[in-house]
Coordinates of C-alpha atoms in Angstrom, one line a residue:
Chain A
X1 CA 86.3 -8.9 -71.7
X2 CA 87.4 -8.6 -75.3
X3 CA 90.6 -10.2 -74.5
X4 CA 88.9 -13.0 -72.7
X5 CA 86.6 -13.8 -75.7
X6 CA 89.7 -13.5 -77.9
X7 CA 91.5 -16.0 -75.8
X8 CA 88.4 -18.2 -75.8
X9 CA 88.2 -18.3 -79.5
X10 CA 92.0 -18.7 -79.9
X11 CA 92.6 -21.4 -77.3
X12 CA 89.3 -23.1 -77.0
X13 CA 90.8 -26.4 -75.9
X14 CA 92.9 -24.8 -73.2
X15 CA 90.0 -22.8 -71.8
X16 CA 87.8 -25.9 -71.8
X17 CA 90.4 -27.6 -69.8
X18 CA 90.4 -24.7 -67.4
X19 CA 86.7 -24.8 -67.0
X20 CA 86.6 -28.5 -66.6
X21 CA 89.1 -28.4 -63.8
X22 CA 87.1 -25.6 -62.2
X23 CA 83.9 -27.7 -62.3
X24 CA 85.9 -30.6 -60.9
X25 CA 87.1 -28.3 -58.1
X26 CA 83.6 -27.2 -57.4
X27 CA 82.5 -30.8 -57.3
X28 CA 85.1 -31.7 -54.7
X29 CA 84.2 -28.6 -52.8
X30 CA 80.6 -29.7 -52.7
X31 CA 81.5 -33.2 -51.8
X32 CA 83.7 -32.0 -49.0
X33 CA 80.8 -30.0 -47.5
X34 CA 78.2 -32.6 -48.1
X35 CA 80.3 -35.2 -46.3
X36 CA 80.7 -32.8 -43.4
X37 CA 77.0 -32.2 -43.2
X38 CA 76.3 -35.9 -43.3
X39 CA 78.6 -36.4 -40.3
X40 CA 77.0 -33.5 -38.4
X41 CA 73.6 -34.9 -39.3
X42 CA 74.4 -38.3 -38.0
X43 CA 75.7 -36.8 -34.7
X44 CA 72.5 -34.8 -34.5
X45 CA 70.5 -38.0 -35.1
X46 CA 72.0 -39.6 -32.0
X47 CA 71.0 -36.7 -29.9
X48 CA 67.5 -36.7 -31.3
X49 CA 67.2 -40.4 -30.6
X50 CA 68.1 -39.9 -27.0
X51 CA 65.7 -37.1 -26.6
X52 CA 62.8 -38.9 -28.2
X53 CA 63.4 -41.9 -26.0
X54 CA 63.4 -39.7 -22.9
X55 CA 60.3 -37.9 -24.1
X56 CA 58.3 -41.0 -25.2
X57 CA 59.0 -42.9 -22.0
X58 CA 58.5 -40.0 -19.7
X59 CA 55.3 -38.9 -21.5
X60 CA 53.7 -42.3 -21.1
X61 CA 55.2 -42.9 -17.6
X62 CA 54.1 -39.6 -16.0
X63 CA 50.5 -40.4 -16.9
X64 CA 50.5 -42.9 -14.0
X65 CA 50.3 -40.0 -11.6
X66 CA 46.8 -39.1 -12.8
X67 CA 45.5 -42.1 -10.9
X68 CA 48.2 -42.9 -8.4
X69 CA 49.7 -40.5 -5.9
X70 CA 53.4 -39.9 -5.9
X71 CA 53.8 -41.2 -2.3
X72 CA 51.8 -44.4 -3.2
X73 CA 54.0 -45.1 -6.2
X74 CA 57.3 -44.6 -4.5
X75 CA 56.7 -45.7 -0.9
X76 CA 53.8 -48.2 -0.9
X77 CA 54.9 -51.9 -1.1
X78 CA 51.5 -53.1 -2.4
X79 CA 51.8 -54.1 -6.1
X80 CA 48.4 -55.4 -7.1
X81 CA 47.4 -53.8 -10.4
X82 CA 44.3 -55.9 -10.7
X83 CA 42.9 -54.2 -7.6
X84 CA 44.3 -50.8 -8.4
X85 CA 47.3 -50.9 -6.1
X86 CA 50.4 -49.5 -7.7
X87 CA 53.2 -49.4 -5.1
X88 CA 56.5 -49.8 -6.8
X89 CA 58.7 -49.6 -3.6
X90 CA 59.4 -53.3 -3.7
X91 CA 60.9 -53.1 -7.2
X92 CA 62.9 -49.9 -6.6
X93 CA 64.3 -51.3 -3.3
X94 CA 65.0 -54.6 -5.1
X95 CA 66.9 -53.0 -7.9
X96 CA 69.0 -50.9 -5.5
X97 CA 69.6 -53.9 -3.2
X98 CA 70.5 -56.2 -6.1
X99 CA 72.9 -53.7 -7.6
X100 CA 74.6 -53.0 -4.3
X101 CA 75.1 -56.7 -3.5
X102 CA 76.4 -57.4 -7.1
X103 CA 78.9 -54.6 -6.8
X104 CA 80.0 -55.7 -3.3
X105 CA 80.9 -59.1 -4.8
X106 CA 82.1 -58.0 -8.2
X107 CA 84.3 -55.0 -7.3
X108 CA 86.9 -56.7 -5.1
X109 CA 87.2 -59.7 -7.4
X110 CA 87.6 -57.5 -10.5
X111 CA 90.2 -55.3 -8.9
X112 CA 92.1 -58.4 -7.9
X113 CA 92.1 -59.7 -11.4
X114 CA 92.9 -56.3 -12.9
X115 CA 95.9 -56.0 -10.5
X116 CA 97.0 -59.5 -11.4
X117 CA 96.8 -58.8 -15.1
X118 CA 98.4 -55.4 -15.0
X119 CA 101.2 -56.0 -12.5
X120 CA 101.8 -59.6 -11.5
X121 CA 101.0 -61.9 -14.5
X122 CA 103.9 -62.8 -16.8
X123 CA 103.7 -61.0 -20.2
X124 CA 102.8 -64.0 -22.2
X125 CA 99.7 -64.6 -20.0
X126 CA 98.6 -60.9 -20.0
X127 CA 97.3 -60.6 -23.6
X128 CA 95.7 -64.1 -23.5
X129 CA 93.8 -63.1 -20.4
X130 CA 92.8 -59.7 -21.9
X131 CA 91.4 -61.2 -25.1
X132 CA 89.6 -63.9 -23.1
X133 CA 87.9 -61.1 -21.0
X134 CA 87.0 -59.3 -24.3
X135 CA 85.4 -62.5 -25.6
X136 CA 83.4 -62.9 -22.4
X137 CA 81.8 -59.4 -22.8
X138 CA 80.3 -60.7 -26.0
X139 CA 78.5 -63.7 -24.6
X140 CA 74.7 -63.2 -24.6
X141 CA 73.2 -62.3 -21.3
X142 CA 70.5 -64.9 -21.8
X143 CA 73.2 -67.6 -21.7
X144 CA 74.2 -66.4 -18.3
X145 CA 70.6 -66.5 -17.2
X146 CA 70.3 -70.0 -18.6
X147 CA 73.4 -71.1 -16.7
X148 CA 72.0 -69.6 -13.5
X149 CA 68.7 -71.4 -13.8
X150 CA 70.1 -74.7 -14.7
X151 CA 73.3 -74.9 -12.5
X152 CA 73.2 -72.2 -9.9
X153 CA 69.7 -72.5 -8.6
X154 CA 69.8 -76.3 -8.0
X155 CA 73.2 -75.6 -6.2
X156 CA 71.6 -72.9 -4.0
X157 CA 68.7 -75.1 -3.2
X158 CA 71.1 -77.9 -2.1
X159 CA 73.4 -75.7 -0.1
X160 CA 70.8 -73.5 1.7
X161 CA 67.9 -75.8 1.8
X162 CA 65.6 -73.2 0.3
X163 CA 62.5 -74.5 -1.4
X164 CA 62.7 -72.4 -4.6
X165 CA 66.3 -71.1 -4.8
X166 CA 65.4 -68.1 -6.9
X167 CA 66.2 -64.7 -5.5
X168 CA 68.7 -61.9 -5.0
X169 CA 71.6 -64.3 -4.3
X170 CA 71.2 -66.2 -7.6
X171 CA 70.7 -62.9 -9.5
X172 CA 73.6 -61.2 -8.0
X173 CA 76.0 -64.1 -8.7
X174 CA 74.8 -64.2 -12.3
X175 CA 75.3 -60.4 -12.7
X176 CA 78.7 -60.6 -11.0
X177 CA 79.9 -63.0 -13.7
X178 CA 78.4 -60.7 -16.3
X179 CA 79.9 -57.4 -15.2
X180 CA 83.3 -58.8 -14.1
X181 CA 84.9 -58.5 -17.5
X182 CA 83.7 -54.9 -17.9
X183 CA 85.1 -53.6 -14.6
X184 CA 88.3 -55.7 -14.9
X185 CA 89.1 -54.4 -18.4
X186 CA 88.5 -50.7 -17.6
X187 CA 90.4 -51.0 -14.2
X188 CA 93.2 -52.8 -16.0
X189 CA 93.5 -50.0 -18.7
X190 CA 93.5 -47.4 -15.9
X191 CA 96.3 -49.1 -14.0
X192 CA 98.3 -49.7 -17.2
X193 CA 98.1 -46.0 -18.2
X194 CA 99.9 -44.9 -15.1
X195 CA 103.4 -43.7 -16.0
X196 CA 106.2 -46.1 -15.2
X197 CA 108.1 -43.3 -13.2
X198 CA 105.5 -43.5 -10.4
X199 CA 106.2 -47.2 -9.9
X200 CA 110.0 -46.7 -10.1
X201 CA 109.8 -43.8 -7.5
X202 CA 107.9 -46.0 -5.2
X203 CA 110.3 -48.9 -5.5
X204 CA 113.2 -46.5 -5.0
X205 CA 111.7 -45.6 -1.7
X206 CA 112.0 -49.2 -0.7
X207 CA 108.3 -50.2 -0.9
X208 CA 107.3 -53.8 -1.8
X209 CA 105.2 -54.5 -4.8
X210 CA 102.0 -54.7 -2.8
X211 CA 102.7 -51.4 -1.0
X212 CA 103.4 -49.8 -4.4
X213 CA 100.1 -51.1 -5.7
X214 CA 97.9 -50.0 -2.8
X215 CA 99.7 -46.7 -1.9
X216 CA 100.6 -45.5 -5.4
X217 CA 98.8 -47.3 -8.3
X218 CA 95.3 -47.6 -6.9
X219 CA 95.1 -43.9 -5.7
X220 CA 96.5 -42.8 -9.1
X221 CA 94.1 -45.0 -11.0
X222 CA 91.1 -44.1 -8.8
X223 CA 89.0 -42.2 -11.3
X224 CA 89.5 -44.9 -14.0
X225 CA 88.6 -47.6 -11.6
X226 CA 85.5 -45.7 -10.5
X227 CA 84.4 -45.2 -14.1
X228 CA 84.7 -49.0 -14.6
X229 CA 82.6 -49.7 -11.5
X230 CA 79.9 -47.2 -12.5
X231 CA 79.8 -48.7 -16.0
X232 CA 79.4 -52.1 -14.5
X233 CA 76.8 -50.7 -12.2
X234 CA 74.7 -49.3 -15.1
X235 CA 75.0 -52.7 -16.8
X236 CA 73.8 -54.5 -13.7
X237 CA 71.0 -52.0 -13.2
X238 CA 69.6 -52.4 -16.7
X239 CA 70.1 -56.1 -17.2
X240 CA 66.8 -57.8 -17.8
X241 CA 66.6 -61.3 -19.3
X242 CA 69.4 -62.9 -17.2
X243 CA 67.7 -61.5 -14.0
X244 CA 64.2 -62.5 -15.1
X245 CA 65.4 -66.2 -15.3
X246 CA 66.8 -66.4 -11.8
X247 CA 64.9 -63.9 -9.6
X248 CA 61.6 -65.6 -9.2
X249 CA 59.3 -62.7 -10.2
X250 CA 57.2 -62.3 -7.1
X251 CA 56.3 -58.8 -5.9
X252 CA 57.7 -59.1 -2.3
X253 CA 60.8 -58.1 -0.5
X254 CA 63.7 -60.5 -0.8
X255 CA 66.2 -59.2 1.8
X256 CA 67.2 -62.6 3.0
X257 CA 68.7 -63.3 -0.4
X258 CA 66.9 -66.6 -1.2
X259 CA 63.3 -65.5 -1.3
X260 CA 61.8 -65.1 -4.8
X261 CA 61.5 -61.3 -5.4
X262 CA 61.4 -58.9 -8.3
X263 CA 63.2 -55.9 -9.6
X264 CA 62.2 -53.0 -11.9
X265 CA 63.5 -54.6 -15.1
X266 CA 62.2 -58.1 -14.5
X267 CA 58.8 -56.7 -13.5
X268 CA 58.5 -54.6 -16.6
X269 CA 59.3 -57.4 -19.0
X270 CA 57.1 -60.0 -17.3
X271 CA 54.0 -57.8 -17.4
X272 CA 54.3 -55.4 -20.3
X273 CA 53.1 -57.9 -22.9
X274 CA 49.9 -58.7 -21.1
X275 CA 48.5 -55.2 -20.4
X276 CA 46.5 -52.7 -22.5
X277 CA 48.4 -49.7 -23.7
X278 CA 46.0 -47.2 -22.3
X279 CA 45.8 -48.5 -18.7
X280 CA 47.3 -47.2 -15.5
X281 CA 49.1 -50.5 -15.2
X282 CA 50.9 -49.9 -18.4
X283 CA 51.7 -46.3 -17.4
X284 CA 53.1 -47.6 -14.1
X285 CA 55.5 -49.9 -16.0
X286 CA 56.6 -47.0 -18.2
X287 CA 57.2 -45.0 -15.1
X288 CA 59.5 -47.7 -13.8
X289 CA 61.4 -47.7 -17.1
X290 CA 61.7 -43.9 -16.8
X291 CA 63.2 -44.4 -13.3
X292 CA 65.8 -46.8 -14.7
X293 CA 66.6 -44.4 -17.5
X294 CA 67.1 -41.6 -15.0
X295 CA 69.3 -43.7 -12.7
X296 CA 71.6 -44.7 -15.5
X297 CA 71.8 -41.2 -16.9
X298 CA 72.7 -39.7 -13.5
X299 CA 75.5 -42.2 -13.3
X300 CA 76.8 -41.2 -16.7
X301 CA 76.7 -37.5 -15.8
X302 CA 78.6 -38.4 -12.6
X303 CA 81.3 -40.1 -14.7
X304 CA 81.6 -37.0 -17.0
X305 CA 81.9 -34.8 -14.0
X306 CA 84.6 -37.0 -12.4
X307 CA 86.8 -36.9 -15.5
X308 CA 89.6 -34.3 -15.3
X309 CA 89.0 -31.3 -17.6
X310 CA 90.5 -31.5 -21.1
X311 CA 90.4 -35.3 -21.3
X312 CA 87.8 -36.7 -23.7
Chain B
X1 CA 118.1 -48.5 22.1
X2 CA 119.6 -48.3 18.7
X3 CA 119.8 -52.0 18.4
X4 CA 116.1 -52.4 19.2
X5 CA 115.1 -49.8 16.7
X6 CA 117.1 -51.6 14.1
X7 CA 115.3 -54.8 15.0
X8 CA 111.8 -53.3 14.8
X9 CA 112.7 -51.8 11.5
X10 CA 113.9 -55.1 10.2
X11 CA 110.8 -56.8 11.6
X12 CA 108.5 -54.3 9.8
X13 CA 110.3 -54.9 6.6
X14 CA 110.1 -58.6 6.8
X15 CA 106.4 -58.2 7.7
X16 CA 105.9 -56.1 4.6
X17 CA 107.7 -58.6 2.5
X18 CA 105.7 -61.5 3.8
X19 CA 102.5 -59.5 3.4
X20 CA 103.5 -58.7 -0.2
X21 CA 104.1 -62.4 -0.9
X22 CA 100.8 -63.3 0.6
X23 CA 98.8 -60.7 -1.3
X24 CA 100.5 -61.7 -4.5
X25 CA 99.5 -65.3 -4.0
X26 CA 95.9 -64.2 -3.1
X27 CA 95.5 -62.1 -6.2
X28 CA 97.0 -64.9 -8.3
X29 CA 94.8 -67.5 -6.7
X30 CA 91.6 -65.5 -7.2
X31 CA 92.4 -64.7 -10.8
X32 CA 93.2 -68.3 -11.6
X33 CA 90.1 -69.5 -9.8
X34 CA 87.8 -67.1 -11.7
X35 CA 89.4 -68.0 -15.1
X36 CA 89.0 -71.7 -14.1
X37 CA 85.4 -71.0 -13.2
X38 CA 84.7 -69.3 -16.5
X39 CA 86.4 -72.0 -18.5
X40 CA 84.4 -74.7 -16.7
X41 CA 81.1 -72.8 -17.3
X42 CA 81.9 -72.5 -21.1
X43 CA 82.9 -76.2 -21.1
X44 CA 79.6 -77.2 -19.4
X45 CA 77.6 -75.2 -22.0
X46 CA 79.4 -76.7 -24.9
X47 CA 79.6 -80.2 -23.6
X48 CA 75.9 -80.3 -22.9
X49 CA 74.8 -78.9 -26.2
X50 CA 77.3 -79.8 -28.9
X51 CA 77.4 -83.6 -28.9
X52 CA 73.7 -84.0 -29.9
X53 CA 73.8 -81.2 -32.4
X54 CA 72.5 -82.0 -35.9
X55 CA 71.8 -80.2 -39.1
X56 CA 68.1 -80.9 -38.6
X57 CA 68.2 -79.0 -35.4
X58 CA 70.0 -76.0 -37.0
X59 CA 67.6 -75.6 -39.9
X60 CA 64.5 -77.6 -38.8
X61 CA 61.1 -76.0 -37.8
X62 CA 60.2 -75.8 -34.1
X63 CA 57.6 -78.0 -32.6
X64 CA 55.0 -76.9 -30.1
X65 CA 54.3 -80.1 -28.3
X66 CA 56.3 -83.0 -29.8
X67 CA 60.0 -83.6 -29.2
X68 CA 62.5 -83.3 -32.0
X69 CA 61.9 -79.8 -33.2
X70 CA 64.6 -77.5 -34.5
X71 CA 65.4 -73.8 -34.2
X72 CA 65.9 -73.0 -37.9
X73 CA 63.6 -69.9 -38.3
X74 CA 64.9 -68.4 -35.0
X75 CA 68.5 -68.8 -36.0
X76 CA 67.8 -67.3 -39.4
X77 CA 65.9 -64.4 -37.8
X78 CA 68.9 -63.8 -35.5
X79 CA 71.2 -63.3 -38.4
X80 CA 68.7 -61.4 -40.5
X81 CA 67.9 -58.9 -37.8
X82 CA 71.6 -58.5 -36.9
X83 CA 72.5 -57.7 -40.5
X84 CA 69.6 -55.3 -41.0
X85 CA 70.4 -53.5 -37.8
X86 CA 74.1 -53.2 -38.8
X87 CA 73.2 -51.9 -42.2
X88 CA 71.1 -49.2 -40.6
X89 CA 73.5 -48.3 -37.8
X90 CA 76.9 -48.5 -39.5
X91 CA 76.7 -45.3 -41.6
X92 CA 75.2 -43.2 -38.8
X93 CA 77.4 -44.6 -36.0
X94 CA 80.6 -44.2 -38.1
X95 CA 79.4 -40.7 -39.2
X96 CA 79.0 -39.6 -35.6
X97 CA 82.4 -41.1 -34.7
X98 CA 84.0 -39.1 -37.6
X99 CA 82.2 -36.0 -36.5
X100 CA 83.4 -36.3 -33.0
X101 CA 87.0 -37.1 -33.9
X102 CA 87.6 -34.8 -36.9
X103 CA 85.1 -32.0 -37.1
X104 CA 83.8 -31.4 -33.6
X105 CA 84.4 -27.8 -32.7
X106 CA 84.9 -27.0 -29.0
X107 CA 81.3 -25.9 -28.3
X108 CA 78.0 -26.8 -26.7
X109 CA 76.8 -28.8 -29.6
X110 CA 79.8 -31.1 -29.4
X111 CA 79.4 -31.4 -25.6
X112 CA 75.7 -32.3 -26.2
X113 CA 76.6 -35.0 -28.8
X114 CA 79.2 -36.4 -26.5
X115 CA 76.8 -36.6 -23.6
X116 CA 74.1 -38.2 -25.8
X117 CA 76.5 -40.8 -27.0
X118 CA 77.5 -41.8 -23.5
X119 CA 74.0 -41.6 -22.1
X120 CA 72.7 -43.7 -25.0
X121 CA 75.4 -46.3 -24.4
X122 CA 74.1 -46.7 -20.8
X123 CA 70.4 -46.7 -21.5
X124 CA 69.1 -50.1 -20.3
X125 CA 68.1 -52.3 -23.2
X126 CA 64.6 -52.8 -21.7
X127 CA 64.1 -49.0 -22.2
X128 CA 65.1 -49.3 -25.8
X129 CA 62.7 -52.2 -26.0
X130 CA 59.8 -50.1 -24.6
X131 CA 60.6 -47.3 -27.0
X132 CA 60.5 -49.7 -29.9
X133 CA 57.3 -51.1 -28.6
X134 CA 55.6 -47.6 -28.3
X135 CA 56.9 -46.7 -31.8
X136 CA 56.1 -49.8 -33.8
X137 CA 53.3 -51.6 -32.0
X138 CA 51.4 -48.7 -30.6
X139 CA 52.2 -45.8 -32.9
X140 CA 52.6 -47.4 -36.4
X141 CA 50.3 -50.3 -35.5
X142 CA 52.4 -52.9 -37.4
X143 CA 52.7 -55.3 -34.4
X144 CA 55.8 -57.2 -33.5
X145 CA 58.0 -57.5 -36.6
X146 CA 61.5 -58.1 -37.9
X147 CA 61.8 -54.5 -39.2
X148 CA 60.7 -53.1 -35.8
X149 CA 63.2 -55.3 -34.0
X150 CA 66.1 -54.4 -36.3
X151 CA 65.4 -50.6 -36.2
X152 CA 65.3 -50.7 -32.4
X153 CA 68.4 -52.9 -32.3
X154 CA 70.2 -50.4 -34.6
X155 CA 69.6 -47.7 -32.0
X156 CA 71.3 -49.9 -29.4
X157 CA 74.3 -50.3 -31.8
X158 CA 74.7 -46.6 -32.5
X159 CA 76.6 -45.3 -29.4
X160 CA 78.9 -48.3 -29.4
X161 CA 79.8 -47.8 -33.0
X162 CA 80.2 -44.0 -32.6
X163 CA 82.6 -44.5 -29.6
X164 CA 84.8 -47.1 -31.2
X165 CA 85.1 -45.1 -34.4
X166 CA 86.0 -42.0 -32.6
X167 CA 88.7 -43.8 -30.6
X168 CA 90.1 -45.5 -33.7
X169 CA 90.2 -42.3 -35.7
X170 CA 91.8 -40.3 -32.8
X171 CA 94.6 -42.9 -32.7
X172 CA 95.6 -42.3 -36.3
X173 CA 98.8 -40.2 -36.3
X174 CA 98.5 -36.6 -37.4
X175 CA 101.3 -36.9 -40.0
X176 CA 99.1 -39.0 -42.2
X177 CA 96.5 -36.3 -42.4
X178 CA 99.1 -33.6 -43.0
X179 CA 100.7 -35.6 -45.8
X180 CA 97.3 -35.9 -47.5
X181 CA 96.5 -32.2 -47.1
X182 CA 99.9 -31.4 -48.6
X183 CA 99.0 -33.4 -51.7
X184 CA 96.0 -31.2 -52.1
X185 CA 93.2 -33.5 -50.9
X186 CA 90.2 -32.0 -49.3
X187 CA 89.2 -32.9 -45.7
X188 CA 86.5 -35.4 -46.8
X189 CA 88.9 -37.1 -49.2
X190 CA 91.5 -37.2 -46.5
X191 CA 89.1 -38.8 -44.1
X192 CA 87.7 -41.3 -46.6
X193 CA 90.9 -42.3 -48.3
X194 CA 93.5 -42.0 -45.6
X195 CA 92.2 -41.8 -42.1
X196 CA 89.4 -44.4 -42.3
X197 CA 91.6 -47.1 -44.0
X198 CA 94.3 -46.5 -41.3
X199 CA 91.7 -46.8 -38.5
X200 CA 90.0 -49.8 -40.2
X201 CA 91.5 -52.4 -37.9
X202 CA 90.2 -51.0 -34.7
X203 CA 86.9 -50.0 -36.2
X204 CA 86.4 -53.6 -37.3
X205 CA 87.1 -54.8 -33.8
X206 CA 84.5 -52.4 -32.5
X207 CA 82.0 -53.6 -35.1
X208 CA 82.5 -57.1 -33.9
X209 CA 81.9 -56.0 -30.4
X210 CA 78.6 -54.3 -31.4
X211 CA 77.6 -57.3 -33.5
X212 CA 78.1 -59.6 -30.5
X213 CA 76.0 -57.5 -28.3
X214 CA 73.3 -57.1 -30.8
X215 CA 73.3 -60.8 -31.6
X216 CA 72.8 -61.8 -28.0
X217 CA 70.2 -59.1 -27.1
X218 CA 67.0 -60.5 -25.9
X219 CA 65.0 -57.9 -24.0
X220 CA 64.6 -55.7 -27.1
X221 CA 63.7 -58.5 -29.4
X222 CA 61.1 -59.9 -26.9
X223 CA 59.2 -56.6 -26.9
X224 CA 59.6 -55.6 -30.6
X225 CA 60.1 -58.9 -32.4
X226 CA 57.9 -61.2 -30.3
X227 CA 58.6 -64.8 -29.2
X228 CA 57.7 -66.7 -32.3
X229 CA 58.4 -66.6 -36.0
X230 CA 56.3 -66.9 -39.2
X231 CA 56.8 -70.7 -38.9
X232 CA 58.4 -71.0 -42.3
X233 CA 62.0 -71.5 -43.1
X234 CA 63.8 -68.9 -45.4
X235 CA 61.1 -66.2 -44.8
X236 CA 62.7 -62.8 -45.5
X237 CA 59.5 -60.8 -45.2
X238 CA 60.4 -57.9 -42.9
X239 CA 56.9 -57.7 -41.6
X240 CA 56.7 -61.2 -40.2
X241 CA 57.3 -62.0 -36.5
X242 CA 60.9 -61.7 -35.5
X243 CA 61.7 -64.0 -32.6
X244 CA 65.4 -64.8 -32.4
X245 CA 67.4 -67.5 -30.8
X246 CA 68.1 -65.8 -27.5
X247 CA 64.4 -65.1 -27.0
X248 CA 63.6 -68.7 -28.0
X249 CA 66.1 -69.9 -25.4
X250 CA 64.3 -67.8 -22.7
X251 CA 60.9 -69.1 -23.9
X252 CA 62.0 -72.7 -23.9
X253 CA 63.7 -72.5 -20.6
X254 CA 60.8 -70.8 -18.8
X255 CA 57.5 -71.2 -20.6
X256 CA 57.5 -73.9 -23.3
X257 CA 55.4 -77.1 -23.2
X258 CA 57.7 -79.1 -25.5
X259 CA 58.8 -82.5 -24.1
X260 CA 62.5 -81.9 -24.9
X261 CA 62.6 -78.3 -23.7
X262 CA 65.7 -78.8 -21.6
X263 CA 67.6 -80.3 -24.5
X264 CA 66.6 -77.5 -26.9
X265 CA 67.7 -75.0 -24.3
X266 CA 71.1 -76.8 -23.9
X267 CA 71.7 -76.9 -27.7
X268 CA 70.5 -73.3 -28.2
X269 CA 72.9 -72.0 -25.5
X270 CA 75.8 -73.9 -27.1
X271 CA 74.9 -72.4 -30.5
X272 CA 74.8 -68.9 -29.1
X273 CA 78.1 -69.2 -27.4
X274 CA 79.8 -70.7 -30.5
X275 CA 78.4 -68.0 -32.8
X276 CA 79.4 -65.1 -30.5
X277 CA 82.9 -66.6 -30.2
X278 CA 83.0 -67.0 -34.0
X279 CA 81.8 -63.4 -34.6
X280 CA 84.5 -62.0 -32.3
X281 CA 87.3 -64.2 -33.6
X282 CA 86.6 -64.2 -37.3
X283 CA 86.5 -60.4 -37.5
X284 CA 89.8 -60.2 -35.6
X285 CA 91.4 -63.0 -37.7
X286 CA 92.5 -60.9 -40.7
X287 CA 94.1 -58.3 -38.3
X288 CA 95.9 -61.0 -36.5
X289 CA 97.2 -62.5 -39.7
X290 CA 98.3 -59.1 -40.9
X291 CA 100.1 -58.5 -37.7
X292 CA 101.9 -61.8 -37.9
X293 CA 103.0 -61.1 -41.5
X294 CA 104.3 -57.7 -40.6
X295 CA 106.2 -59.3 -37.7
X296 CA 107.8 -61.8 -40.0
X297 CA 108.7 -59.2 -42.5
X298 CA 110.4 -57.0 -39.8
X299 CA 112.4 -60.0 -38.8

């Protein structure tokens, strides 16, 4: 201690330097940890957001079952809130039907384009096509809806002779154009990430390009392609405004494709602004939103389960 | 016997070759057809809207009944809400990305965060809209506002930003970090001064993607921002109504009483397409130039 004080008095300047560097070191240390906690906090914030969304929506939505029985909500097709009829089967079936038809159209086309870009197209064209697809993802959904209602619906009216033209067909075509870039890009990435050796081995066994693609590439890229399809599906499931503009918004089944009908999203957005917050009608709409939320979350968990262990 | 086997084999091969050719042509045909379709759709939108565009339309006030109104306040709101939402979501989104890429230990918390990011990314926008509606209109009782719309929109941006940041940071080579540690830098300094600048290019691309999505979002704005504006140009009060251009396009196309509704819709759609194309290209432009320059130097 004595020596220390001696040193202090003798070499004050030096010890000050030492102290200063020490405080500086402490400061960097604190900064380092602060930054880490900031990052952890923002990650936590995301989790909290998801939880509060689930809780808010479900808390409001589940109130509907005070007045409406479970079986009525899920299986009755009578949606007439003014007279106390809250059967959401039409919308649930509509959403499933619309998503299925959209996928049935979009998947083969997207796979075709992905195979073309990844395997067939000349190199100069590849990158142009990829960046074009990236640009398409950014185009607002409302623009697709506008295109649907100004170009597609008159066309459908002319071709099929339907009086209105709105319906599942128009909605699924609009959605197809919307989710096409999503599925194509992910499938393309999945196909491109397959090692070259697999291709060469297949060629060495004498297969043609097409045999190589169907027998080797597609099975190997299966999980990537499925991820793309599911992501496209969640997008189609939750798309609202583009669908609202072309589906007709009538609470009836539209299985023949050109009858005006309604799906979960379109029904919510058309009615939510006109109802009281504390009414069964409103609770029913929140319950529909909760259903949508659950559907998309189940799909995401499916994707996570599908992924091989160790890959993030 | 041998001869015929040889022949069937040959026939099979030639069948496979023909089939291969046919499928190649089909894939090429479909791809070209789809790209042609997309190009013609873009062309239709632009050719319908752009020729009659005027400055008055871009900054003029909207009309309820008469023809000749503009979309000024809606366009302004679109940018205002987009910028506010980005300011709110960028730090948190990038922070989450950094956490996932650099800090995340292999435990339940990380797994939970990762699942939340992916689930949030897939939550339908209408659900975000309802959440914002409950929060701002019902709980805080401030009605439909610009601030409500931008906070809700920020929530939509978060998962996208987190994911692209994580991907960009993971792609940065390990050697850079090791060099920085060897020079005595702390982890936070390494991330801020070395890793982030190296990953900046891909992060910017991701931000442009998120910005495009947020700019074109309409369901959230309809529920939390309303369909109209304060009716005055250059109004930056965050508590006034926050209708944006996409919502206005929907309103004009399906509910409006204005005489020239169709024309307004045509022009608005063209503006939306042009602006989203601009957002995604201008953010990529510096990267592209940098790439070209480095290519020239290497030559």
